[in-house]
Short mmCIF file of C-alpha atoms in Angstrom, two decimals:
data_model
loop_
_atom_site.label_atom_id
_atom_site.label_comp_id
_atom_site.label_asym_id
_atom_site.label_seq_id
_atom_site.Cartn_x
_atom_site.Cartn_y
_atom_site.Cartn_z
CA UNK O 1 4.61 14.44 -4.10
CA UNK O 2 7.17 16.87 -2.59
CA UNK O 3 4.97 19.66 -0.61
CA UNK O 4 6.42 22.18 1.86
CA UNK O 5 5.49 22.66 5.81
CA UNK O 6 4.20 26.25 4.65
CA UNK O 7 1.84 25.05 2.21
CA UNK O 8 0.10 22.24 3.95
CA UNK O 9 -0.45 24.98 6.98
CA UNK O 10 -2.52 26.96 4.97
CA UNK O 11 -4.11 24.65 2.98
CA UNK O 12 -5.83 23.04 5.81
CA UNK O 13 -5.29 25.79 8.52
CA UNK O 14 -2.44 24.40 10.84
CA UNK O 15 -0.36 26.37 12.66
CA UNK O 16 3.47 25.36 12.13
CA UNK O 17 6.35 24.99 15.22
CA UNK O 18 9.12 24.62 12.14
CA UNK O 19 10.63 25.78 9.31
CA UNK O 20 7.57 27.02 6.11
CA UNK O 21 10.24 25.88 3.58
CA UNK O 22 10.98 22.30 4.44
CA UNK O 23 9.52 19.74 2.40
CA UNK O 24 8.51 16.51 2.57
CA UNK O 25 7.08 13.75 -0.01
CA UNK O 26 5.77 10.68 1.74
CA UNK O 27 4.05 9.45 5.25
CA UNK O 28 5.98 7.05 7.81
CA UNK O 29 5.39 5.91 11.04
CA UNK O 30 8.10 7.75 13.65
CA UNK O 31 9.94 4.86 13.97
CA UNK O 32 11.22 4.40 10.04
CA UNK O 33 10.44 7.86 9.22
CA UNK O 34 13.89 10.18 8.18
CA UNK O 35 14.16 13.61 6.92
CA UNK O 36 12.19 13.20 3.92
CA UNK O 37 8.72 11.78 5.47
CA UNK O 38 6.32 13.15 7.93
CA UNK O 39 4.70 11.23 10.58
CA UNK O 40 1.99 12.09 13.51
CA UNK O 41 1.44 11.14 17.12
CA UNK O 42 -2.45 10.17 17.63
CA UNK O 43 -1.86 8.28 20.30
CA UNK O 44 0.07 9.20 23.87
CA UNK O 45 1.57 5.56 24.53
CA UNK O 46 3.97 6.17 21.46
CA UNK O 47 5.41 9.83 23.15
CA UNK O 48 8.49 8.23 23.79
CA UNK O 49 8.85 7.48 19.42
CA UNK O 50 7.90 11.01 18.48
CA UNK O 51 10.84 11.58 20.70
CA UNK O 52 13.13 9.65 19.01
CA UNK O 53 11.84 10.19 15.76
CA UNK O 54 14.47 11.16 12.44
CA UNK O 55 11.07 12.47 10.56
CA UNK O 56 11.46 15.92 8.90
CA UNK O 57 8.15 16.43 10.41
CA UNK O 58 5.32 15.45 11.98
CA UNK O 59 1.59 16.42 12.88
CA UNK O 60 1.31 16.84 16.60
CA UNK O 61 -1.40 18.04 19.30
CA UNK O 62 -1.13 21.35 20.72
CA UNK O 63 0.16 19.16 24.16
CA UNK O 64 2.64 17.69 22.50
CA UNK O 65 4.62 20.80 20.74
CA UNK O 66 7.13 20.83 23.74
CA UNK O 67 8.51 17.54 23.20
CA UNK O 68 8.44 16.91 19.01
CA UNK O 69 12.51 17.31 18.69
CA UNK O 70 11.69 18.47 15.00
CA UNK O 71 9.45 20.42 13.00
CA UNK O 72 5.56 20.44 13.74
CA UNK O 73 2.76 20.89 12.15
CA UNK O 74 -0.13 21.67 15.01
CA UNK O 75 -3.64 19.80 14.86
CA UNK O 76 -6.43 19.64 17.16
CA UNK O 77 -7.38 15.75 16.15
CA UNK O 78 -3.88 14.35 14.78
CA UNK O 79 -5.36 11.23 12.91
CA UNK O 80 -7.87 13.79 11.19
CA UNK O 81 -5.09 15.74 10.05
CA UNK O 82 -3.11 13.29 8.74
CA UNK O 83 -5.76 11.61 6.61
CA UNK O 84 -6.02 15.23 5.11
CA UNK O 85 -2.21 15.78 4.44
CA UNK O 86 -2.18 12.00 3.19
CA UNK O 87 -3.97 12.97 0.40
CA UNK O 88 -2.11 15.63 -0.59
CA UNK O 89 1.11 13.55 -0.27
CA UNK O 90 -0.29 10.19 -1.89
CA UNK O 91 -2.72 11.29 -4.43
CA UNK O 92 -4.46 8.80 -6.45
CA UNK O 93 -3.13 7.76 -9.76
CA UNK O 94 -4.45 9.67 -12.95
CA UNK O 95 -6.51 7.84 -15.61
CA UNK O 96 -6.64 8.42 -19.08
CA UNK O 97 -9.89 9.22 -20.56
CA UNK O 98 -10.98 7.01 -23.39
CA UNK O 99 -12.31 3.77 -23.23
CA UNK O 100 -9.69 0.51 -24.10
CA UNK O 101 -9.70 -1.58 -26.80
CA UNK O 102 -10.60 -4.68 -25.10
CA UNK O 103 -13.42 -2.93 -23.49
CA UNK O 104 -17.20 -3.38 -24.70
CA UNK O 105 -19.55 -0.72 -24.24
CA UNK O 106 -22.92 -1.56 -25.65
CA UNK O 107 -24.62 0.76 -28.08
CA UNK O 108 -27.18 3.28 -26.17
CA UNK O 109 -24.46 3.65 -23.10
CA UNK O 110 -24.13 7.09 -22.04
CA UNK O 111 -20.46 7.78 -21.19
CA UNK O 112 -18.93 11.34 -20.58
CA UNK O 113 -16.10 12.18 -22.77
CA UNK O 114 -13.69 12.20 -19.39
CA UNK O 115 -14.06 8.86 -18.26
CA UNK O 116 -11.58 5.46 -18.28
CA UNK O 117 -13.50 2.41 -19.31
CA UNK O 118 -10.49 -0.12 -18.36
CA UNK O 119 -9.29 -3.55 -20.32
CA UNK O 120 -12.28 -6.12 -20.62
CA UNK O 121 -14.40 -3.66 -19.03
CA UNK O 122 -18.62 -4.48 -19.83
CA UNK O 123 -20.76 -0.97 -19.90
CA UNK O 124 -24.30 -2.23 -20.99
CA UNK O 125 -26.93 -0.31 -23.53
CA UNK O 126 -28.98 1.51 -20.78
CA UNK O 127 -26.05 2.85 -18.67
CA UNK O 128 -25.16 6.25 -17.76
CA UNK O 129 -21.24 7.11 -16.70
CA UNK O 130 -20.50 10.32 -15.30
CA UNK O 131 -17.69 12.97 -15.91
CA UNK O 132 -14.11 11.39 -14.73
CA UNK O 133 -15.31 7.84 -13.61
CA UNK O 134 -13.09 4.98 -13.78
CA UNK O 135 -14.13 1.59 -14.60
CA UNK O 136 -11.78 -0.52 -14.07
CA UNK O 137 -10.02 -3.54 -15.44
CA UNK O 138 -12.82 -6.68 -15.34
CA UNK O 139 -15.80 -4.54 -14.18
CA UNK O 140 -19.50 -5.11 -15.21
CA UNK O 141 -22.06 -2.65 -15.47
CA UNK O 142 -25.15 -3.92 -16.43
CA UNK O 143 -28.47 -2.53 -17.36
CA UNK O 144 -30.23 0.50 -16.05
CA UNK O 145 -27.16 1.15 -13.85
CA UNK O 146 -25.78 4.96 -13.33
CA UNK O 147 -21.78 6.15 -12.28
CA UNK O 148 -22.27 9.89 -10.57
CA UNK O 149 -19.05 11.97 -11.56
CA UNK O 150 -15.50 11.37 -10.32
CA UNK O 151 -16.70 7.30 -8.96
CA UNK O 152 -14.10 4.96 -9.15
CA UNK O 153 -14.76 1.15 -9.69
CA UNK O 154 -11.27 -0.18 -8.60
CA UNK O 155 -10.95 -3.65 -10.76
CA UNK O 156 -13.81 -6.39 -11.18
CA UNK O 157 -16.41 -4.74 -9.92
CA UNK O 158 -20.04 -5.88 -10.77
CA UNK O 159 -22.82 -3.74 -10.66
CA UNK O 160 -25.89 -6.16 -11.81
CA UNK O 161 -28.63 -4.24 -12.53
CA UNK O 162 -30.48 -1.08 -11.68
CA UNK O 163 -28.31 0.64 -9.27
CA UNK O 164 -27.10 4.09 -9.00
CA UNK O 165 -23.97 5.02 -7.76
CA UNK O 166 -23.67 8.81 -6.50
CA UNK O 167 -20.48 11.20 -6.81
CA UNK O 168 -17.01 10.47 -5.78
CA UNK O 169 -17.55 6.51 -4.64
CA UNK O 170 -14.94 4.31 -4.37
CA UNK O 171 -16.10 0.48 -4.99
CA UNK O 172 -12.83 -1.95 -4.32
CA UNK O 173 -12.31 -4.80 -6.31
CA UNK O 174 -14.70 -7.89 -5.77
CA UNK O 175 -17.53 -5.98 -5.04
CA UNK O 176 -20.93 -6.97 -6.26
CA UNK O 177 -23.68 -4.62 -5.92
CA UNK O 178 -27.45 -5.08 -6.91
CA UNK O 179 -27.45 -8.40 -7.18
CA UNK O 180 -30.53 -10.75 -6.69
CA UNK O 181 -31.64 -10.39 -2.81
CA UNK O 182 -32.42 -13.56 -0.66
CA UNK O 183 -36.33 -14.09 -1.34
CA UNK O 184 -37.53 -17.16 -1.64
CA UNK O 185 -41.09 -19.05 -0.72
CA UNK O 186 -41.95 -21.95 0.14
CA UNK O 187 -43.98 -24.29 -2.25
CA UNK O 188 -45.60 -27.79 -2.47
CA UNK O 189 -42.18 -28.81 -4.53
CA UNK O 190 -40.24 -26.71 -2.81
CA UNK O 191 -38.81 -23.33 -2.75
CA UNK O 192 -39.41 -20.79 -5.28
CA UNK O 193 -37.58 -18.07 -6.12
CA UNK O 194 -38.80 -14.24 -5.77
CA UNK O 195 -38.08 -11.84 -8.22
CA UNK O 196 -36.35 -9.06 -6.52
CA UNK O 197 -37.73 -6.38 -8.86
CA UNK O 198 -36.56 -2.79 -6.47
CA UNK O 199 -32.83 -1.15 -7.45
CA UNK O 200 -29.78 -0.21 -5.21
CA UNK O 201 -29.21 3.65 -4.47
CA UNK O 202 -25.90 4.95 -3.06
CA UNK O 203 -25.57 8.61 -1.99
CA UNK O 204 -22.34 10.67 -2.43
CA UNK O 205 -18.48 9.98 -1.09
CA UNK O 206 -19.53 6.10 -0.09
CA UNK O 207 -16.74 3.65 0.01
CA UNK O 208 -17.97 -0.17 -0.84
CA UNK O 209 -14.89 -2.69 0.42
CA UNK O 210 -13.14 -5.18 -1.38
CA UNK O 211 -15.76 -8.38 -2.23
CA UNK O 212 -18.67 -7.03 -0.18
CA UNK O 213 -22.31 -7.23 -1.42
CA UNK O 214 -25.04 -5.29 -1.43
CA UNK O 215 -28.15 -6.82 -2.80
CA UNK O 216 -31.12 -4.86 -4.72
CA UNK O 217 -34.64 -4.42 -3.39
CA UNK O 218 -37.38 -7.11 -3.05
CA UNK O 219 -39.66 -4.05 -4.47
CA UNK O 220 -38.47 -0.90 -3.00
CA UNK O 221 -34.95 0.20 -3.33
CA UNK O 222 -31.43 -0.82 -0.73
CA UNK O 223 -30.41 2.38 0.16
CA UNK O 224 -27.13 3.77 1.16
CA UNK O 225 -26.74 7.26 2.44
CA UNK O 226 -23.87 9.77 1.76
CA UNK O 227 -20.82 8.97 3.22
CA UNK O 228 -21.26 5.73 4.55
CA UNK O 229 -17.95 3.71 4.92
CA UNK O 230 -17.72 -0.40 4.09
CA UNK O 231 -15.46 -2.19 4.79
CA UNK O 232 -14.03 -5.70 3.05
CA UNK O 233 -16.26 -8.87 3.12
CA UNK O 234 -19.66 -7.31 4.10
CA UNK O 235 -23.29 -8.76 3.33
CA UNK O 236 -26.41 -5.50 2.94
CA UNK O 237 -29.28 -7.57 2.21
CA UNK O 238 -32.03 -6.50 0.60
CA UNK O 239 -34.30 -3.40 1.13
CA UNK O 240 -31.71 -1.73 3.90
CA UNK O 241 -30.93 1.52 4.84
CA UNK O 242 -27.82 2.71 6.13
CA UNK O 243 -27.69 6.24 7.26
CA UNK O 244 -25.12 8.91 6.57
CA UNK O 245 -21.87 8.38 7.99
CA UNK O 246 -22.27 4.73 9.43
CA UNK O 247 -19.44 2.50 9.71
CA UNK O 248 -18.90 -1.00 9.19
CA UNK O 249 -15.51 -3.26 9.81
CA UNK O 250 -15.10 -6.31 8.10
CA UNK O 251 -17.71 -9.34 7.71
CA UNK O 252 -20.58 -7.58 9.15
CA UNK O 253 -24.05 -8.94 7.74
CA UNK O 254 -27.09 -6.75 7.85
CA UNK O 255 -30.41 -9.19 7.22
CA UNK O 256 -33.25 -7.40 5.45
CA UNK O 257 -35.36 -4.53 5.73
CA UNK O 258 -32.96 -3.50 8.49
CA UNK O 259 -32.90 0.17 8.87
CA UNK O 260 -29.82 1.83 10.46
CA UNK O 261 -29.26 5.26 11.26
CA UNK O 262 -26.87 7.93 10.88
CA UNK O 263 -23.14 7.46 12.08
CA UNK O 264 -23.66 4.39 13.53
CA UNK O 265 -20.19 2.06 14.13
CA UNK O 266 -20.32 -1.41 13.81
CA UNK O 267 -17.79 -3.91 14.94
CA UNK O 268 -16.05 -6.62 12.88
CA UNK O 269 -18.66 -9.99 12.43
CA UNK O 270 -21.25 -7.78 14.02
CA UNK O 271 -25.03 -8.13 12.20
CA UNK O 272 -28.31 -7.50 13.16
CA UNK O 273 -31.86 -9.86 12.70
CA UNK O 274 -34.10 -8.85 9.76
CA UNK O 275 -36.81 -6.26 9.97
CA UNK O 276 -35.22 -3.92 13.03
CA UNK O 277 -34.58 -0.52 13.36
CA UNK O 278 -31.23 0.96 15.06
CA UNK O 279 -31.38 4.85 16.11
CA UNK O 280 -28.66 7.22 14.99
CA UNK O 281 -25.48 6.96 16.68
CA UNK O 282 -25.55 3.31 17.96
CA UNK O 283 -22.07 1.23 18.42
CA UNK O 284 -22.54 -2.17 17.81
CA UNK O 285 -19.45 -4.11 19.51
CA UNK O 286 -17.34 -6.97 17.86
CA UNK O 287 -19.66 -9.91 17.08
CA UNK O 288 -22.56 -8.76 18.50
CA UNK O 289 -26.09 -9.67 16.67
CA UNK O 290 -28.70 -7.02 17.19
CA UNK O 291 -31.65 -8.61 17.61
CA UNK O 292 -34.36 -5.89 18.33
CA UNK O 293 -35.18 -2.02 17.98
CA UNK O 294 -32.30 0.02 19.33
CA UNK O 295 -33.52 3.09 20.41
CA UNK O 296 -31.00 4.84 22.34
CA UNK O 297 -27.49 5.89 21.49
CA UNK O 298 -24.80 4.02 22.82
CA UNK O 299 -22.34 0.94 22.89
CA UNK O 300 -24.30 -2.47 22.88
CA UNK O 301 -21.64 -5.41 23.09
CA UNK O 302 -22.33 -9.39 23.26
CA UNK O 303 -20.17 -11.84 22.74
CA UNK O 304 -17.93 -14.56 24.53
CA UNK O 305 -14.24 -14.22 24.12
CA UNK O 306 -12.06 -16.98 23.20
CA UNK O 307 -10.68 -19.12 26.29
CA UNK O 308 -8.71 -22.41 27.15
CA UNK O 309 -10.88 -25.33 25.64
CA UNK O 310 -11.42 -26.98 29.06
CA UNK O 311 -12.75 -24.23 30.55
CA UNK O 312 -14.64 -23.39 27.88
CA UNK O 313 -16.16 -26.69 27.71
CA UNK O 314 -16.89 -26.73 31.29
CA UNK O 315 -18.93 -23.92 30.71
CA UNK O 316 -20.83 -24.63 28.19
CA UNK O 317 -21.75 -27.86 30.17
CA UNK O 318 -23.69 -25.45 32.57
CA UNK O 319 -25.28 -23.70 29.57
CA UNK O 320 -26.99 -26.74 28.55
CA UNK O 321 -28.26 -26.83 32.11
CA UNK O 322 -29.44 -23.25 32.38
CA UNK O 323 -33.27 -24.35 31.51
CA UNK O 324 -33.35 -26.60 35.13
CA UNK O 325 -31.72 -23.72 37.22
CA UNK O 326 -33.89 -21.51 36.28
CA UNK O 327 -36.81 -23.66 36.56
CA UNK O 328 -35.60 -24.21 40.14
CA UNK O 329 -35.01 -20.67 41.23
CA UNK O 330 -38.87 -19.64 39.80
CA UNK O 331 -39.71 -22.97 42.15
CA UNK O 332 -38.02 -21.49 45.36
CA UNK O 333 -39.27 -18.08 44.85
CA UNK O 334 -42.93 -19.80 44.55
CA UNK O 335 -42.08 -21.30 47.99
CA UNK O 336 -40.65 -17.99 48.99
CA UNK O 337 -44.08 -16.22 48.64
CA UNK O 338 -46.24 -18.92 50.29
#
């Protein structure tokens, strides 16, 4: 969508190095980008592309006004900015209110006049859907489940049972949430299964990634707080919290009853042991499994990069040995004190 220089520095408070009347209509990086396209420079190693760049704009720290060879608009924090202007630029796609043909929404649904129930879309009896949601193509929402207003369930989204979705979510295809948590006990024949009886609750402007899972309550509720960001191929067991404004990247698993504070990062493959608590603020590091309390803001890393296979081999040779070393150093530090 065509916008001008001039309008996009006073809708979010920029000051412009440039001409208010130019306009541009899409986001490129500086390399590709040409006269009709604005870029940004976040980072300082690619000074010498903003320098070169054929954009017809682009979204620049105060430090780097000097050198941008065409017009600017001026940010404090770059990549903030042009997440902003990106959505300005690349709005999402309108949806029709009305529910389609192939769709089936159960009698005793409660859907607001506004909102897009998709092709082959389910909507069962007990269900609430808010003003302007989308459910899209394939999804499932089953029984005692509620869509805040302006929620978006991409495609093939299943919401099982009793969860409640606050305002402005966005749940990407794949995603199953409130389904049955792991809880199962051990009998004379074997395991048996325990119903997991508590609900999912997600706050306001969440987004749930493509084919992640969040599982429902044992007896109390899985909780996720405003503005918490998932990404793809993530496990939330059952009875978690996540605070407001935690991250997580890709195939991170969080075991139950884990509690996790606000804007919290975690890593890609990171997870955490059942029953923990991590403080606000904590960085969990690629691959690292938090085992215990964390109680103190900060970056907590452990893992072993990859490395040739004979060294690694060699290495893990002396792992296997660790138990007798040790054993030996206590003995000589007996000896020591004697």
């Amino acid at each position: 969508m065509a916008t001008s220089l001039g309008d996009l520095a006073t809708q979010f408070g920029f000051e412009l190095a440039g001409d208010p009347a130019k306009t541009v209509s899409r986001f490129a990086n500086l390399r590709d980008a040409n006269s009709d396209a604005i870029s940004f420079l976040a980072n300082p190693s690619l000074r010498d592309e903003l320098t070169a760049t054929q954009a017809g704009a682009v979204i620049v720290a105060p430090a780097d006004v000097e050198i941008c060879p065409v017009d600017a608009l001026v940010a404090d924090d770059p990549y903030l900015a042009y997440a902003r202007v990106a959505t300005v630029l690349h709005p999402e796609p309108d949806y029709p209110s009305g529910v389609h043909a192939s769709a089936v929404v159960e009698s005793g649904a409660t859907i607001a006049a506004s909102a897009h129930i998709g092709a082959n879309a389910v909507v069962a009896a007990s269900c609430i859907v808010g003003e302007n949601v989308v459910i899209g193509p394939g999804s499932y929402v089953g029984p005692r489940c509620t869509i805040g207003d302006r929620t978006r369930l991409i495609a093939n989204v299943t919401l099982v049972q009793d969860t409640t979705l606050g305002a402005r979510n966005v749940v990407h295809p794949g995603a199953v949430v409130g389904a049955q948590g792991f809880g199962n006990a051990m009998g004379p024949d074997g395991w048996e299964r325990i119903p997991q009886i508590g609900g999912v609750r997600v706050g306001d402007d969440v987004e749930i990634g493509a084919n992640s899972t969040i599982d429902r309550g044992a007896i109390d509720d899985t909780v996720i707080c405003n503005g918490v960001r998932l990404d793809n191929l993530i496990q939330i067991a059952h009875n978690v919290r996540i605070g407001e404004h935690t991250a997580m990247a890709a195939m991170t698993g969080i075991s139950g009853s884990t509690v996790i504070g606000k804007r919290c990062m975690f890593a890609g493959q990171s997870g955490t042991f059942g029953h923990i608590t991590i403080c606000d603020d904590a960085v969990i590091g690629a691959a690292a499994v938090i085992s215990k309390d964390i109680r103190e803001p900060g970056l907590y890393s452990g893992y072993l990069p990859a490395e040739p296979d004979k060294g690694w081999k060699r290495k893990a040779a002396w792992f296997r040995r660790i138990d007798k070393l040790a054993s030996r150093v206590s003995n000589l530090e007996k000896s020591d004190k004697q």
